[in-house]
Amino acid sequence: MRRREKDEVSMLSGPPPRLAPEQGSVPPSSPVNTSPTQQLWPRHLSAHTVPCELGCFVSPPPPNRLCGVLFFCVCRCYVDDKVSKVAWLNRSNIIFAGEDKWSLDPRVDLVTKGQLEYSLRIQKVDVYDEGSYTCSIQTKQQPKTSQVYLIVQVPATIYKVSEDIIVNEGSNVTLSCLASGRPDPLITWRLLNPSAEPLDGEEYLDIIGIMRNQAGRYECKASNDVATPDVKYVNVVVNYPPSIRKTQSSEPPVGRLGTLQCEAAAVPTPEFEWYRDDKRLSNTQGINIQILGGNTVLMIANVTEEDYGNYTCVASNRLGAQSASVFLYRPGTGRDINGSACASLSLWLLLASFACLFFKC
């Protein structure tokens, strides 16, 4: 198994753009659930004597959305009555200077309680808002700043996965599962058979010379511990030639019903034919052939002496064929043959034992 480079660039890659837009543009916002459900990560930072607090709350992302979003974020900055000027900046861009808003982003506003709090609130936080935010104040002595860095975590989302496939046994198969998220998601594979053990693969799962027991439903899971993992499935069908697994002979008396059975495994489902010597049998008076999936039954009504003997079951599909002999025995004949073989073997073992005792072997 191997890991390959992603052939598509996630929209999450690269440095985040500035919150304060240049040339009058407004950063995109994303629709979110308006009820915050979980505190993601509060962070307390301070620079010099100015405390600054960052609290972010997360809500469930909308369905079928590449990026999860945070509901809102408040960067808190507390000042005292000796401060003459105060401002919020995103990198080098001024967001607020005093109570004057410089940013054109409608999601951004101030949270003030009296004269001691000067906090920045960002609603409907998106990945584009990630970056450094600075609360800058001017006192009579010297300017002071406090910085926080907003990290936006995004749930893992699978945006491309292989379609269901049908292959022939022995073929090489590659399944792909590409996902995005922050942090980068971990991708794991499982074949949902009774053991469901993890497979050795990440974005790409390589199966060399696939076998029939590797057919089934494959699960791709992308997780990054931000939210519930995203899961997709790929169904893999493996074609293979027929293999006759079971036959059932019978020994009906004359005048009674005789049944011969034949069972085969194959994908696609096999077709069956019955032969007596070189003659193909068909549904005629006295003969009835039934086929159900991988099973077939040959029924002979009113068995006669001429009906006893060897019959051939042939299972075939487009990948190959296999045949097996099935017998319609005279009553007692089959048991007599097996019984005679067992009796002969027992007699031989008895004679060998006596010989060994006589020659003291």
Tab-separated table of C-alpha atoms in Angstrom:
chain	number	residue	atom	x	y	z
A	1	MET	CA	0.000	0.000	0.000
A	2	ARG	CA	1.255	3.500	-0.613
A	3	ARG	CA	0.434	7.123	0.091
A	4	ARG	CA	0.266	9.441	-2.878
A	5	GLU	CA	0.221	13.182	-3.073
A	6	LYS	CA	-3.237	14.647	-3.371
A	7	ASP	CA	-4.044	15.605	-6.909
A	8	GLU	CA	-6.378	18.323	-5.762
A	9	VAL	CA	-5.552	21.357	-3.659
A	10	SER	CA	-7.843	21.722	-0.682
A	11	MET	CA	-9.483	25.084	-0.223
A	12	LEU	CA	-8.096	24.962	3.304
A	13	SER	CA	-4.452	25.187	2.211
A	14	GLY	CA	-2.362	28.327	2.114
A	15	PRO	CA	-2.253	31.305	4.471
A	16	PRO	CA	-5.627	32.698	5.516
A	17	PRO	CA	-6.593	36.051	3.987
A	18	ARG	CA	-6.870	39.136	6.128
A	19	LEU	CA	-10.076	39.842	7.950
A	20	ALA	CA	-9.971	43.527	7.054
A	21	PRO	CA	-10.480	43.436	3.261
A	22	GLU	CA	-8.530	45.520	0.856
A	23	GLN	CA	-10.089	47.668	-1.846
A	24	GLY	CA	-13.540	47.440	-0.344
A	25	SER	CA	-13.966	43.669	-0.690
A	26	VAL	CA	-15.821	41.710	1.983
A	27	PRO	CA	-14.528	38.308	3.118
A	28	PRO	CA	-17.037	35.533	2.473
A	29	SER	CA	-19.181	34.338	5.336
A	30	SER	CA	-20.860	31.005	5.833
A	31	PRO	CA	-24.375	30.119	7.027
A	32	VAL	CA	-24.320	28.389	10.396
A	33	ASN	CA	-26.607	27.113	13.076
A	34	THR	CA	-27.379	30.096	15.289
A	35	SER	CA	-27.186	28.096	18.529
A	36	PRO	CA	-23.674	27.571	19.926
A	37	THR	CA	-23.376	24.070	21.310
A	38	GLN	CA	-19.812	23.531	22.479
A	39	GLN	CA	-16.881	25.608	23.659
A	40	LEU	CA	-14.025	24.689	21.344
A	41	TRP	CA	-10.987	26.118	23.085
A	42	PRO	CA	-10.760	29.159	25.380
A	43	ARG	CA	-7.321	30.701	25.409
A	44	HIS	CA	-5.941	33.376	27.749
A	45	LEU	CA	-2.992	35.454	26.599
A	46	SER	CA	-1.428	38.652	27.825
A	47	ALA	CA	1.208	41.058	26.617
A	48	HIS	CA	2.792	43.561	28.959
A	49	THR	CA	0.049	44.611	31.386
A	50	VAL	CA	-2.925	44.306	29.038
A	51	PRO	CA	-4.864	41.006	29.442
A	52	CYS	CA	-6.588	39.535	26.382
A	53	GLU	CA	-8.928	36.556	26.253
A	54	LEU	CA	-10.015	34.493	23.250
A	55	GLY	CA	-13.132	32.347	23.568
A	56	CYS	CA	-14.539	30.457	20.583
A	57	PHE	CA	-17.750	28.461	20.366
A	58	VAL	CA	-18.617	25.876	17.762
A	59	SER	CA	-21.915	24.795	16.253
A	60	PRO	CA	-22.627	21.758	14.008
A	61	PRO	CA	-21.632	22.379	10.370
A	62	PRO	CA	-24.351	22.422	7.728
A	63	PRO	CA	-24.763	19.131	5.806
A	64	ASN	CA	-22.720	18.598	2.626
A	65	ARG	CA	-20.450	21.540	3.441
A	66	LEU	CA	-16.700	21.289	2.874
A	67	CYS	CA	-15.764	23.566	5.753
A	68	GLY	CA	-17.168	23.454	9.234
A	69	VAL	CA	-17.561	26.866	10.847
A	70	LEU	CA	-17.402	28.362	14.306
A	71	PHE	CA	-20.440	30.222	15.544
A	72	PHE	CA	-18.705	33.248	16.975
A	73	CYS	CA	-15.469	34.329	18.559
A	74	VAL	CA	-14.835	37.101	21.062
A	75	CYS	CA	-11.363	38.517	21.587
A	76	ARG	CA	-11.576	40.279	24.937
A	77	CYS	CA	-9.364	43.192	25.852
A	78	TYR	CA	-9.643	45.065	29.160
A	79	VAL	CA	-8.274	48.562	29.665
A	80	ASP	CA	-8.153	51.039	32.518
A	81	ASP	CA	-9.099	54.698	32.753
A	82	LYS	CA	-5.546	55.774	31.930
A	83	VAL	CA	-5.864	54.627	28.313
A	84	SER	CA	-6.267	57.445	25.826
A	85	LYS	CA	-6.437	55.482	22.543
A	86	VAL	CA	-7.340	51.885	21.673
A	87	ALA	CA	-7.601	49.862	18.449
A	88	TRP	CA	-8.041	46.332	17.097
A	89	LEU	CA	-5.899	45.121	14.186
A	90	ASN	CA	-5.791	41.987	12.074
A	91	ARG	CA	-2.170	41.692	11.037
A	92	SER	CA	-1.440	45.183	9.709
A	93	ASN	CA	-5.058	46.081	8.936
A	94	ILE	CA	-7.038	48.257	11.334
A	95	ILE	CA	-10.428	46.755	12.217
A	96	PHE	CA	-11.546	49.287	14.837
A	97	ALA	CA	-9.920	52.523	15.955
A	98	GLY	CA	-11.691	53.543	19.095
A	99	GLU	CA	-15.353	53.035	18.230
A	100	ASP	CA	-14.804	53.816	14.535
A	101	LYS	CA	-15.123	50.695	12.388
A	102	TRP	CA	-12.608	50.513	9.555
A	103	SER	CA	-13.455	47.003	8.386
A	104	LEU	CA	-16.217	46.503	5.822
A	105	ASP	CA	-17.014	43.024	7.152
A	106	PRO	CA	-20.556	43.071	8.638
A	107	ARG	CA	-19.743	40.079	10.855
A	108	VAL	CA	-17.346	42.095	13.008
A	109	ASP	CA	-18.407	44.384	15.863
A	110	LEU	CA	-17.288	45.638	19.275
A	111	VAL	CA	-18.345	44.355	22.685
A	112	THR	CA	-18.005	47.100	25.294
A	113	LYS	CA	-19.123	47.140	28.887
A	114	GLY	CA	-18.540	50.554	30.367
A	115	GLN	CA	-15.138	52.045	29.765
A	116	LEU	CA	-13.021	49.070	30.832
A	117	GLU	CA	-13.821	46.478	28.151
A	118	TYR	CA	-12.894	46.800	24.495
A	119	SER	CA	-13.523	43.416	22.897
A	120	LEU	CA	-13.757	42.290	19.285
A	121	ARG	CA	-16.528	39.893	18.252
A	122	ILE	CA	-16.506	37.922	14.977
A	123	GLN	CA	-19.724	36.160	14.065
A	124	LYS	CA	-20.040	33.143	11.754
A	125	VAL	CA	-16.321	32.484	11.944
A	126	ASP	CA	-14.874	30.843	8.840
A	127	VAL	CA	-11.436	29.514	7.914
A	128	TYR	CA	-10.623	32.837	6.267
A	129	ASP	CA	-10.650	34.488	9.694
A	130	GLU	CA	-7.685	32.538	10.993
A	131	GLY	CA	-4.703	34.657	11.963
A	132	SER	CA	-3.277	37.078	14.474
A	133	TYR	CA	-5.400	39.773	16.166
A	134	THR	CA	-3.892	42.640	18.136
A	135	CYS	CA	-5.435	44.897	20.759
A	136	SER	CA	-3.330	48.071	20.836
A	137	ILE	CA	-3.653	50.788	23.489
A	138	GLN	CA	-1.985	54.127	24.081
A	139	THR	CA	-1.320	55.255	27.633
A	140	LYS	CA	0.406	58.323	28.939
A	141	GLN	CA	3.620	56.369	29.393
A	142	GLN	CA	3.903	54.152	26.274
A	143	PRO	CA	1.872	52.099	23.792
A	144	LYS	CA	1.067	48.507	24.749
A	145	THR	CA	-0.305	45.590	22.768
A	146	SER	CA	-1.853	42.205	23.414
A	147	GLN	CA	-2.086	39.526	20.719
A	148	VAL	CA	-4.130	36.383	20.190
A	149	TYR	CA	-3.962	33.923	17.318
A	150	LEU	CA	-7.264	32.531	16.088
A	151	ILE	CA	-7.026	28.921	14.909
A	152	VAL	CA	-10.108	27.643	13.101
A	153	GLN	CA	-10.600	23.890	13.294
A	154	VAL	CA	-12.616	22.239	10.536
A	155	PRO	CA	-14.253	18.782	10.755
A	156	ALA	CA	-12.904	16.121	8.420
A	157	THR	CA	-14.957	15.815	5.238
A	158	ILE	CA	-14.566	13.270	2.446
A	159	TYR	CA	-15.022	15.112	-0.842
A	160	LYS	CA	-14.029	12.382	-3.313
A	161	VAL	CA	-14.282	8.598	-3.100
A	162	SER	CA	-14.118	5.764	-5.632
A	163	GLU	CA	-17.339	4.557	-7.200
A	164	ASP	CA	-18.544	0.981	-6.817
A	165	ILE	CA	-16.583	-1.332	-9.117
A	166	ILE	CA	-16.744	-4.827	-10.650
A	167	VAL	CA	-13.437	-6.575	-11.421
A	168	ASN	CA	-12.205	-10.044	-12.359
A	169	GLU	CA	-10.345	-12.148	-9.834
A	170	GLY	CA	-6.599	-11.552	-10.055
A	171	SER	CA	-6.918	-7.912	-11.152
A	172	ASN	CA	-5.112	-5.032	-9.437
A	173	VAL	CA	-7.496	-2.593	-7.756
A	174	THR	CA	-6.943	0.932	-6.396
A	175	LEU	CA	-9.568	2.638	-4.236
A	176	SER	CA	-9.276	6.355	-3.497
A	177	CYS	CA	-10.647	8.443	-0.650
A	178	LEU	CA	-9.717	12.148	-0.468
A	179	ALA	CA	-10.646	14.324	2.491
A	180	SER	CA	-10.084	17.836	3.812
A	181	GLY	CA	-10.132	19.372	7.270
A	182	ARG	CA	-8.097	21.213	9.900
A	183	PRO	CA	-6.000	19.563	11.224
A	184	ASP	CA	-5.361	17.279	8.263
A	185	PRO	CA	-7.582	14.212	8.668
A	186	LEU	CA	-6.342	10.678	9.164
A	187	ILE	CA	-7.827	8.282	6.584
A	188	THR	CA	-8.314	4.598	7.376
A	189	TRP	CA	-9.808	1.671	5.422
A	190	ARG	CA	-11.664	-1.480	6.475
A	191	LEU	CA	-13.282	-4.354	4.614
A	192	LEU	CA	-16.581	-4.913	6.390
A	193	ASN	CA	-16.319	-8.680	6.692
A	194	PRO	CA	-16.719	-10.457	10.061
A	195	SER	CA	-13.225	-9.456	11.216
A	196	ALA	CA	-13.321	-5.887	9.794
A	197	GLU	CA	-9.623	-5.395	10.506
A	198	PRO	CA	-7.912	-2.140	9.421
A	199	LEU	CA	-6.227	-2.268	6.015
A	200	ASP	CA	-2.867	-0.824	5.034
A	201	GLY	CA	-3.852	2.273	3.078
A	202	GLU	CA	-4.514	5.998	3.392
A	203	GLU	CA	-5.839	8.192	0.574
A	204	TYR	CA	-5.233	5.278	-1.799
A	205	LEU	CA	-5.829	1.613	-1.020
A	206	ASP	CA	-4.009	-0.755	-3.398
A	207	ILE	CA	-5.124	-4.387	-3.702
A	208	ILE	CA	-2.736	-6.491	-5.778
A	209	GLY	CA	-4.269	-9.591	-7.402
A	210	ILE	CA	-7.645	-9.299	-5.714
A	211	MET	CA	-9.237	-12.587	-4.624
A	212	ARG	CA	-12.877	-13.558	-4.268
A	213	ASN	CA	-12.684	-13.386	-0.471
A	214	GLN	CA	-11.689	-9.705	-0.794
A	215	ALA	CA	-15.000	-8.757	-2.364
A	216	GLY	CA	-17.436	-6.766	-0.267
A	217	ARG	CA	-18.093	-3.335	1.195
A	218	TYR	CA	-15.047	-1.188	1.924
A	219	GLU	CA	-15.285	1.592	4.504
A	220	CYS	CA	-13.244	4.786	4.258
A	221	LYS	CA	-13.148	6.901	7.433
A	222	ALA	CA	-11.674	10.400	7.747
A	223	SER	CA	-11.142	11.781	11.251
A	224	ASN	CA	-9.272	14.635	12.920
A	225	ASP	CA	-10.892	14.701	16.388
A	226	VAL	CA	-12.750	17.945	15.673
A	227	ALA	CA	-16.133	16.316	15.126
A	228	THR	CA	-17.634	12.920	14.306
A	229	PRO	CA	-15.560	11.175	11.587
A	230	ASP	CA	-16.856	11.282	8.027
A	231	VAL	CA	-17.460	7.822	6.528
A	232	LYS	CA	-18.010	6.684	2.926
A	233	TYR	CA	-18.367	3.220	1.397
A	234	VAL	CA	-17.226	1.490	-1.810
A	235	ASN	CA	-18.727	-1.814	-2.965
A	236	VAL	CA	-16.309	-4.148	-4.759
A	237	VAL	CA	-17.629	-7.138	-6.750
A	238	VAL	CA	-15.085	-9.789	-7.788
A	239	ASN	CA	-15.966	-12.035	-10.735
A	240	TYR	CA	-14.613	-15.599	-10.752
A	241	PRO	CA	-15.304	-18.858	-12.657
A	242	PRO	CA	-17.594	-21.585	-11.253
A	243	SER	CA	-16.400	-24.008	-8.619
A	244	ILE	CA	-18.667	-26.977	-7.849
A	245	ARG	CA	-18.789	-27.258	-4.080
A	246	LYS	CA	-21.263	-30.065	-3.486
A	247	THR	CA	-23.093	-32.861	-5.311
A	248	GLN	CA	-25.742	-35.249	-4.045
A	249	SER	CA	-26.359	-38.643	-5.622
A	250	SER	CA	-29.380	-40.834	-4.826
A	251	GLU	CA	-30.525	-44.483	-5.047
A	252	PRO	CA	-34.279	-44.595	-5.621
A	253	PRO	CA	-36.108	-47.857	-6.345
A	254	VAL	CA	-37.686	-48.465	-9.739
A	255	GLY	CA	-40.908	-46.529	-10.203
A	256	ARG	CA	-40.047	-43.873	-7.623
A	257	LEU	CA	-38.715	-40.294	-7.951
A	258	GLY	CA	-34.970	-39.882	-8.300
A	259	THR	CA	-33.229	-36.559	-7.499
A	260	LEU	CA	-29.683	-35.457	-8.231
A	261	GLN	CA	-28.308	-32.186	-6.839
A	262	CYS	CA	-25.407	-29.935	-7.762
A	263	GLU	CA	-24.203	-26.724	-6.057
A	264	ALA	CA	-21.641	-24.272	-7.448
A	265	ALA	CA	-20.157	-20.902	-6.444
A	266	ALA	CA	-19.445	-18.273	-9.116
A	267	VAL	CA	-19.766	-14.590	-9.943
A	268	PRO	CA	-21.644	-13.881	-12.135
A	269	THR	CA	-24.177	-16.539	-11.091
A	270	PRO	CA	-23.481	-19.756	-13.026
A	271	GLU	CA	-25.672	-21.398	-15.637
A	272	PHE	CA	-26.257	-25.146	-15.286
A	273	GLU	CA	-26.577	-28.013	-17.764
A	274	TRP	CA	-27.187	-31.718	-17.143
A	275	TYR	CA	-25.839	-34.539	-19.349
A	276	ARG	CA	-26.312	-38.298	-19.568
A	277	ASP	CA	-23.319	-39.667	-21.437
A	278	ASP	CA	-22.912	-37.091	-24.250
A	279	LYS	CA	-26.583	-36.168	-24.435
A	280	ARG	CA	-27.762	-32.918	-22.920
A	281	LEU	CA	-30.922	-33.304	-20.868
A	282	SER	CA	-33.840	-30.897	-20.903
A	283	ASN	CA	-37.253	-30.578	-19.364
A	284	THR	CA	-39.204	-33.352	-21.077
A	285	GLN	CA	-41.746	-35.910	-20.010
A	286	GLY	CA	-40.320	-37.645	-16.956
A	287	ILE	CA	-37.396	-35.186	-16.470
A	288	ASN	CA	-37.568	-31.871	-14.607
A	289	ILE	CA	-34.567	-29.566	-14.156
A	290	GLN	CA	-34.787	-26.790	-11.577
A	291	ILE	CA	-32.212	-24.008	-11.117
A	292	LEU	CA	-32.144	-21.579	-8.212
A	293	GLY	CA	-29.100	-19.307	-7.947
A	294	GLY	CA	-26.053	-21.509	-7.434
A	295	ASN	CA	-28.085	-24.718	-7.048
A	296	THR	CA	-29.672	-27.105	-9.516
A	297	VAL	CA	-31.767	-30.259	-9.098
A	298	LEU	CA	-32.412	-32.970	-11.697
A	299	MET	CA	-35.613	-34.885	-10.962
A	300	ILE	CA	-36.454	-38.152	-12.734
A	301	ALA	CA	-40.010	-39.396	-12.310
A	302	ASN	CA	-40.802	-43.132	-12.363
A	303	VAL	CA	-37.202	-44.332	-12.407
A	304	THR	CA	-36.532	-47.305	-14.714
A	305	GLU	CA	-33.571	-49.651	-14.970
A	306	GLU	CA	-32.278	-47.627	-17.917
A	307	ASP	CA	-32.127	-44.463	-15.758
A	308	TYR	CA	-29.499	-45.784	-13.367
A	309	GLY	CA	-25.962	-44.614	-14.031
A	310	ASN	CA	-23.673	-41.615	-14.277
A	311	TYR	CA	-24.949	-38.055	-14.870
A	312	THR	CA	-22.832	-34.939	-15.408
A	313	CYS	CA	-23.542	-31.493	-13.932
A	314	VAL	CA	-21.881	-28.580	-15.763
A	315	ALA	CA	-21.709	-25.074	-14.218
A	316	SER	CA	-20.486	-22.203	-16.402
A	317	ASN	CA	-20.256	-18.440	-16.727
A	318	ARG	CA	-18.289	-16.133	-19.027
A	319	LEU	CA	-15.083	-16.771	-17.056
A	320	GLY	CA	-15.063	-20.564	-17.284
A	321	ALA	CA	-16.820	-23.863	-16.536
A	322	GLN	CA	-16.536	-26.873	-14.243
A	323	SER	CA	-18.246	-30.273	-14.296
A	324	ALA	CA	-18.863	-33.058	-11.793
A	325	SER	CA	-20.303	-36.599	-11.914
A	326	VAL	CA	-23.466	-37.393	-9.996
A	327	PHE	CA	-24.842	-40.948	-9.736
A	328	LEU	CA	-28.307	-42.462	-9.760
A	329	TYR	CA	-27.626	-45.786	-7.984
A	330	ARG	CA	-29.710	-48.924	-7.846
A	331	PRO	CA	-30.961	-49.378	-4.290
A	332	GLY	CA	-28.154	-50.706	-2.108
A	333	THR	CA	-25.501	-50.459	-4.824
A	334	GLY	CA	-23.861	-47.326	-3.541
A	335	ARG	CA	-23.737	-48.629	0.033
A	336	ASP	CA	-22.487	-52.011	-1.161
A	337	ILE	CA	-19.601	-50.406	-3.067
A	338	ASN	CA	-18.567	-48.296	-0.060
A	339	GLY	CA	-19.157	-51.244	2.300
A	340	SER	CA	-17.090	-53.615	0.125
A	341	ALA	CA	-14.247	-51.104	0.018
A	342	CYS	CA	-14.320	-50.738	3.781
A	343	ALA	CA	-14.514	-54.538	4.314
A	344	SER	CA	-11.581	-55.147	1.960
A	345	LEU	CA	-9.519	-52.519	3.738
A	346	SER	CA	-10.350	-53.993	7.138
A	347	LEU	CA	-9.419	-57.508	5.992
A	348	TRP	CA	-6.099	-56.258	4.589
A	349	LEU	CA	-5.257	-54.475	7.847
A	350	LEU	CA	-6.083	-57.645	9.810
A	351	LEU	CA	-3.832	-59.829	7.613
A	352	ALA	CA	-1.039	-57.236	7.871
A	353	SER	CA	-1.296	-57.318	11.661
A	354	PHE	CA	-0.993	-61.099	11.761
A	355	ALA	CA	2.001	-60.983	9.414
A	356	CYS	CA	3.673	-58.398	11.611
A	357	LEU	CA	3.192	-60.571	14.707
A	358	PHE	CA	4.460	-63.694	12.892
A	359	PHE	CA	7.643	-62.022	11.671
A	360	LYS	CA	8.018	-60.020	14.927
A	361	CYS	CA	8.214	-56.720	13.102
